[in-house]
XYZ file of C-alpha atoms in Angstrom:
458
model
C 0.000 0.000 0.000
C 1.230 3.508 -0.807
C 0.893 5.733 2.238
C 1.766 9.370 3.004
C 2.439 10.331 6.627
C 2.371 14.010 7.561
C 4.413 14.511 10.711
C 7.706 12.856 11.654
C 7.466 13.206 15.414
C 7.196 10.252 17.800
C 3.829 9.100 16.504
C 4.564 9.699 12.824
C 7.946 7.997 13.105
C 6.415 5.020 14.911
C 3.741 4.589 12.248
C 6.307 4.913 9.446
C 8.582 2.379 11.155
C 5.758 -0.154 11.465
C 4.401 0.304 7.940
C 7.846 0.232 6.332
C 8.638 -3.022 8.145
C 5.574 -4.504 6.443
C 6.889 -3.507 2.981
C 4.444 -0.664 2.416
C 5.487 2.230 0.160
C 5.774 5.072 2.680
C 6.477 8.789 2.256
C 6.932 11.070 5.270
C 6.464 14.859 5.249
C 7.597 17.276 7.953
C 8.711 20.902 8.151
C 11.714 19.863 10.273
C 14.727 18.966 8.143
C 16.318 17.252 11.159
C 13.340 14.942 11.668
C 13.182 14.076 7.983
C 16.910 13.340 7.945
C 16.385 10.965 10.872
C 13.622 9.214 8.962
C 15.791 8.878 5.859
C 18.753 7.587 7.847
C 16.917 4.938 9.873
C 13.878 3.800 7.868
C 13.263 2.475 4.380
C 10.949 5.375 3.480
C 11.078 8.577 1.448
C 11.307 11.866 3.343
C 10.148 15.301 2.203
C 10.770 18.605 3.971
C 7.718 20.810 3.677
C 4.191 21.613 4.814
C 1.797 18.671 4.725
C -1.049 20.844 3.499
C 0.802 22.296 0.500
C -0.260 20.755 -2.831
C 3.252 20.781 -4.323
C 4.674 18.930 -1.310
C 1.914 16.326 -1.407
C 2.417 15.933 -5.149
C 6.156 15.361 -4.674
C 5.359 12.730 -2.033
C 3.219 10.828 -4.550
C -0.279 11.848 -3.473
C -1.681 11.165 -6.950
C -1.036 7.447 -6.410
C -1.446 7.257 -2.615
C -4.108 5.012 -1.105
C -3.994 6.635 2.308
C -2.830 9.805 4.054
C -2.163 9.825 7.804
C -1.854 13.351 9.202
C -0.311 13.340 12.684
C 1.541 16.654 12.906
C 1.452 18.661 16.138
C -1.201 20.984 14.714
C -4.821 19.946 14.228
C -5.393 22.558 11.544
C -2.449 21.303 9.464
C -3.786 17.767 9.761
C -7.232 18.844 8.615
C -5.916 20.892 5.676
C -3.638 18.047 4.567
C -6.635 15.698 4.418
C -8.748 18.289 2.595
C -6.065 18.918 -0.048
C -5.408 15.182 -0.431
C -9.117 14.688 -1.074
C -9.848 17.687 -3.274
C -6.765 17.630 -5.505
C -5.550 14.031 -5.423
C -8.642 11.979 -4.533
C -6.788 9.967 -1.877
C -9.289 7.239 -0.817
C -8.583 7.044 2.931
C -7.762 10.037 5.113
C -6.799 9.732 8.795
C -6.157 12.757 11.014
C -5.040 13.190 14.590
C -7.229 15.827 16.274
C -6.233 16.844 19.786
C -8.340 19.948 20.530
C -11.456 18.675 22.270
C -13.586 21.552 20.943
C -13.494 19.976 17.468
C -14.799 16.700 18.872
C -17.948 17.894 20.605
C -21.109 16.044 19.607
C -22.790 19.096 18.083
C -19.934 19.404 15.570
C -19.721 15.755 14.513
C -20.880 16.562 10.952
C -17.880 18.833 10.395
C -15.731 15.907 9.282
C -18.228 14.515 6.787
C -17.363 14.100 3.106
C -19.279 17.267 2.203
C -17.396 19.401 4.729
C -13.951 18.281 5.907
C -13.556 14.858 4.274
C -11.720 12.932 6.981
C -12.530 9.230 7.228
C -10.973 8.487 10.610
C -10.441 10.897 13.510
C -7.889 9.838 16.107
C -7.975 11.687 19.421
C -4.968 10.462 21.434
C -6.325 12.071 24.585
C -9.629 10.231 24.372
C -8.006 6.967 23.253
C -5.532 7.047 26.141
C -8.255 8.207 28.522
C -10.301 5.137 27.617
C -7.272 2.912 28.246
C -6.873 4.483 31.695
C -10.544 3.903 32.511
C -10.457 0.256 31.403
C -7.421 -0.455 33.543
C -8.995 1.259 36.533
C -12.080 -0.919 36.032
C -9.974 -4.107 35.868
C -7.156 -3.930 38.427
C -4.738 -6.791 37.968
C -4.598 -6.549 34.163
C -1.685 -4.613 32.660
C -3.444 -4.210 29.313
C -7.159 -4.342 28.505
C -8.895 -4.098 25.125
C -12.455 -5.008 24.213
C -13.625 -6.582 20.970
C -16.856 -7.798 19.351
C -19.050 -4.935 20.560
C -17.450 -5.174 24.030
C -18.474 -8.825 24.439
C -14.893 -10.138 24.276
C -11.999 -8.841 26.385
C -8.271 -9.257 25.838
C -6.178 -8.940 28.984
C -2.451 -9.012 29.642
C -1.957 -10.665 33.037
C 1.295 -11.007 34.966
C 1.961 -14.402 36.548
C 3.426 -13.761 39.983
C 5.068 -16.240 42.338
C 1.692 -16.891 44.005
C -0.156 -17.464 40.711
C -2.260 -20.643 41.223
C -1.879 -21.878 37.621
C 1.899 -21.741 37.138
C 3.657 -25.009 36.283
C 0.390 -26.425 34.991
C -0.107 -27.447 31.312
C -2.743 -25.287 29.652
C -4.599 -28.415 28.520
C -5.037 -29.365 32.174
C -6.528 -25.966 32.926
C -9.197 -26.627 30.316
C -9.983 -29.936 32.009
C -10.119 -28.378 35.478
C -12.254 -25.418 34.385
C -14.293 -26.616 31.373
C -16.834 -23.809 31.737
C -14.224 -21.017 31.837
C -14.735 -18.872 28.754
C -11.110 -17.797 28.469
C -8.191 -18.846 26.252
C -4.490 -18.209 26.798
C -3.275 -17.101 23.378
C 0.202 -15.618 23.828
C 3.020 -15.493 26.379
C 5.831 -12.962 26.882
C 8.737 -14.662 28.646
C 12.330 -13.533 29.057
C 11.877 -10.800 26.444
C 10.473 -13.253 23.894
C 6.923 -13.646 22.628
C 5.375 -16.952 21.594
C 1.969 -18.367 20.730
C 0.563 -20.482 23.557
C -0.089 -24.171 22.863
C -2.060 -26.634 24.964
C 1.131 -28.412 26.049
C 2.764 -25.210 27.351
C 3.131 -24.372 31.022
C 3.186 -20.937 32.597
C 5.976 -19.770 34.875
C 6.356 -16.980 37.416
C 7.286 -13.765 35.617
C 5.339 -14.592 32.457
C 3.050 -11.979 30.951
C 0.059 -13.847 29.569
C -2.352 -12.632 26.894
C -5.812 -14.025 27.582
C -8.938 -13.624 25.450
C -12.057 -13.963 27.594
C -15.814 -13.740 27.512
C -16.733 -10.379 29.038
C -18.763 -11.954 31.843
C -15.849 -14.102 33.023
C -13.125 -11.482 33.123
C -12.956 -11.185 36.914
C -13.083 -14.956 37.362
C -10.183 -15.262 34.921
C -8.157 -12.665 36.802
C -8.830 -14.492 40.069
C -7.701 -17.771 38.504
C -4.353 -16.113 37.781
C -4.094 -14.855 41.350
C -5.284 -11.302 40.769
C -8.092 -10.321 43.106
C -7.187 -6.687 43.557
C -10.067 -4.478 44.617
C -11.106 -1.587 42.411
C -9.429 1.707 43.279
C -11.630 4.075 45.279
C -9.070 6.780 46.050
C -7.368 7.969 42.881
C -4.858 10.775 42.342
C -4.128 12.074 38.830
C -0.817 13.844 38.221
C -1.595 16.169 35.327
C -4.810 17.978 34.507
C -4.342 18.034 30.738
C -6.865 16.673 28.255
C -6.267 13.065 29.315
C -6.578 13.708 33.040
C -9.645 15.888 32.558
C -11.288 13.321 30.269
C -10.631 10.409 32.640
C -11.815 12.310 35.732
C -14.921 13.555 33.941
C -15.838 10.046 32.820
C -15.233 8.644 36.287
C -17.503 11.294 37.808
C -20.297 10.118 35.515
C -19.620 6.392 35.960
C -20.923 3.940 38.527
C -17.499 3.905 40.179
C -17.817 6.072 43.285
C -14.200 7.077 43.600
C -12.579 9.888 45.565
C -10.740 11.839 42.843
C -7.926 14.396 43.075
C -5.880 16.095 40.351
C -2.484 17.773 40.707
C -1.860 20.384 37.987
C 1.302 22.509 37.703
C -0.231 25.312 35.608
C -2.404 27.570 37.740
C -4.663 28.773 34.906
C -5.232 25.198 33.739
C -5.895 24.069 37.317
C -8.636 26.688 37.693
C -10.139 25.728 34.326
C -10.182 22.009 35.213
C -11.722 22.721 38.620
C -14.504 24.697 36.912
C -15.309 21.751 34.588
C -15.433 19.033 37.248
C -18.078 18.620 39.924
C -16.639 16.442 42.692
C -12.932 16.225 41.900
C -10.493 18.180 44.081
C -7.889 20.045 41.996
C -4.572 21.040 43.581
C -2.201 23.554 42.004
C 1.418 22.430 42.264
C 4.110 20.077 40.995
C 3.641 16.319 41.168
C 7.325 16.177 42.171
C 6.656 18.207 45.323
C 6.286 15.821 48.268
C 4.216 18.376 50.165
C 1.717 18.573 47.304
C 1.621 14.772 47.072
C 0.857 14.600 50.788
C -1.852 17.274 50.458
C -3.400 15.055 47.797
C -3.293 12.199 50.341
C -1.264 10.080 47.938
C 0.011 8.102 50.931
C -3.522 6.753 51.409
C -4.413 6.471 47.711
C -5.267 3.199 46.000
C -3.923 4.441 42.667
C -1.764 7.241 41.301
C -2.101 7.903 37.546
C 0.700 10.087 36.129
C -0.477 11.791 32.932
C 1.668 14.895 32.457
C 3.403 15.743 29.160
C 6.812 15.025 30.693
C 7.931 11.379 30.919
C 10.474 12.147 33.628
C 7.851 13.835 35.801
C 5.530 10.862 35.282
C 8.163 8.294 36.202
C 9.593 10.169 39.191
C 6.211 11.192 40.615
C 5.039 7.564 40.369
C 8.129 6.356 42.223
C 7.655 9.043 44.902
C 3.963 8.158 45.292
C 4.814 4.488 45.769
C 7.487 5.345 48.355
C 4.995 7.504 50.244
C 2.561 4.593 50.493
C 0.361 4.655 47.380
C -0.807 1.097 46.687
C -0.492 1.138 42.886
C 0.738 3.375 40.060
C -0.069 3.800 36.373
C 2.300 5.912 34.275
C 2.064 7.550 30.852
C 5.350 7.103 28.957
C 6.055 8.349 25.433
C 9.764 7.552 25.173
C 10.321 3.841 24.506
C 13.701 3.961 26.246
C 11.960 4.530 29.592
C 9.668 1.545 29.238
C 12.274 -1.127 29.839
C 13.045 -0.273 33.462
C 9.760 0.994 34.907
C 8.976 -2.350 36.559
C 12.321 -2.243 38.381
C 11.303 1.128 39.816
C 8.079 -0.304 41.219
C 5.743 1.175 38.599
C 2.823 -1.221 38.233
C 1.491 -0.317 34.783
C 2.456 1.930 31.900
C 0.620 3.431 28.945
C 2.243 4.314 25.637
C 0.153 6.827 23.626
C 2.105 6.032 20.481
C 1.148 2.352 20.690
C -2.506 3.305 21.163
C -2.447 5.538 18.067
C -0.583 2.978 15.951
C -3.170 0.327 16.826
C -5.944 2.608 15.564
C -4.065 3.244 12.308
C -3.350 -0.457 11.734
C -7.043 -1.197 11.955
C -7.496 0.757 8.728
C -4.303 -0.518 7.102
C -5.212 -4.161 7.332
C -6.755 -5.721 4.252
C -9.717 -8.059 4.417
C -12.644 -7.789 6.790
C -10.549 -6.608 9.740
C -12.750 -4.817 12.258
C -10.283 -4.032 15.044
C -6.545 -4.293 15.773
C -4.519 -3.899 18.952
C -0.727 -3.942 18.806
C 1.238 -5.490 21.708
C 4.872 -5.728 22.761
C 6.104 -2.866 20.577
C 4.530 -4.344 17.464
C 5.663 -7.945 17.868
C 2.069 -9.192 17.787
C -1.493 -8.054 17.209
C -4.862 -8.973 18.620
C -7.179 -8.921 15.612
C -10.945 -9.079 15.225
C -11.967 -10.155 11.713
C -15.240 -11.089 10.073
C -15.448 -14.367 8.171
C -17.076 -14.356 4.727
C -18.655 -17.251 2.861
C -15.560 -17.545 0.686
C -13.103 -17.591 3.608
C -11.089 -20.826 3.797
C -11.865 -20.832 7.540
C -15.570 -21.412 6.967
C -17.121 -24.860 7.001
C -14.360 -27.073 8.463
C -13.482 -27.896 12.089
C -10.549 -25.873 13.360
C -8.460 -29.025 13.861
C -8.657 -29.618 10.101
C -7.664 -26.059 9.214
C -4.226 -25.172 7.907
C -3.880 -22.190 10.236
C -0.633 -20.206 10.332
C 1.675 -21.437 13.094
C 1.926 -18.018 14.747
C -1.833 -17.543 15.210
C -4.202 -18.660 17.950
C -7.942 -18.066 17.877
C -9.231 -16.904 21.251
C -12.958 -16.376 20.716
C -15.699 -16.449 18.085
C -18.639 -14.063 18.285
C -21.812 -15.328 16.594
C -25.332 -13.877 16.818
C -24.685 -12.209 20.158
C -23.019 -15.276 21.708
C -19.304 -15.733 22.446
C -17.923 -19.187 21.657
C -14.715 -20.516 23.197
C -13.105 -22.387 20.298
C -11.785 -25.930 20.371
C -10.780 -28.430 17.716
C -14.402 -29.262 16.870
C -15.498 -25.640 16.405
C -16.630 -24.748 12.891
C -16.428 -21.104 11.803
C -19.527 -19.902 9.963
C -20.011 -17.023 7.542
C -20.324 -13.637 9.329
C -18.680 -14.941 12.502
C -16.355 -12.442 14.121
C -13.101 -14.148 15.035
C -10.811 -12.678 17.705
C -7.252 -13.995 17.497
C -3.711 -13.368 18.700
C -1.180 -13.243 15.865
C 2.528 -12.592 15.763
C 3.469 -9.937 13.228
C 5.013 -12.591 10.988
C 1.545 -14.110 10.494
C -0.490 -10.935 9.942
C -0.358 -11.191 6.130
C -1.672 -14.744 6.344
C -4.512 -13.573 8.583
C -5.417 -10.893 6.043
C -5.593 -13.540 3.316
C -7.948 -15.652 5.430
C -10.415 -12.776 5.660
C -10.022 -11.059 2.285
C -12.989 -10.661 -0.021
C -12.733 -13.178 -2.860
C -14.105 -12.528 -6.358
C -16.482 -15.393 -5.695
C -18.159 -13.197 -3.098
C -19.595 -10.839 -5.739
């Protein structure tokens, strides 16, 4: 696929890196010559210095033959103009834009991005996407990653196996025998910095990070089976009152979770603005690195500290300080990949990478075939994919044990007519089933082929 990416910052670079690795034809545009030089030096892509909304720059980048434009510059207006120009002058079929200003995303303005106005096919709001991730992890303590599929009827969780995990050193096939009614499937395992597809003969060991696909109604039972029975946080402190912190606190105020919420915000004007928008959240003006402010926020008695500032160092250090002061658990926003490898050693319980969240949303629209949703894990080493089976799919009509499935794929759940099916060797996929699977990146192309529309379909 020929793709143009406007913006060579962290997100744009990450998207370009992923798409180039999959042999897509990628062009990157940015006004910074230094960023473009970095792209040229490290990735197999073309780089162009210029404004993403200028017709001559888009033309030089190959917009007349592009199948998709992804506008992720720092400026919403540039992203919108780039999509408009790509549509009006070059008829680019798919246009994706990152929009950060929440005023553009209000419900009363939803028609603004229609084909007749600003023709943008997919709007990505990192603040809302990350805010939703925060809320899901708050709702399911014990899981380090949570994503929902099949109209929220199927949940993928990443679960850490600790020393007291009841199911370690037990073959997965035996777990199925012991808990035949458990609607959960272990699909992937991260062990000693390596990722592999789980097989029935495999055992789990302490320190493993396990990717489990579960029926929504059995999520908490599954967590308990793996030794995670943490209670939901009731006293939560947010470090950072930016768009993400405000969004998460606002949603929590409206949810059934009756939590005691506090926000620490370093900018006084922003702190006043956030306080005006929230009803029952206490907003403190000060630095999250100030122990006195942390104590005023009662972080020593908090169940959870969520660090969401724009500075990775502040997020990491404030999380460490909160834990030392007595906070039970921490969740930290980290943009720089170099920080992610040692957070566990510092006692940080969970981390969120906005770039990974955005890349997952983009991949959903890059994938060919009837791919409905994609979530990237372990820095792109694997994906959790929801795909819809068609009548012409080779998956349809034969038991799974007779299928020639790619080695690096495991099906975790099948959603059919409002019912979630835990697959086994006798399961037969039917047309229109939605299949949720865990696939290593090496097998993604094979998955696309399984769910592509055949000419026989028409």
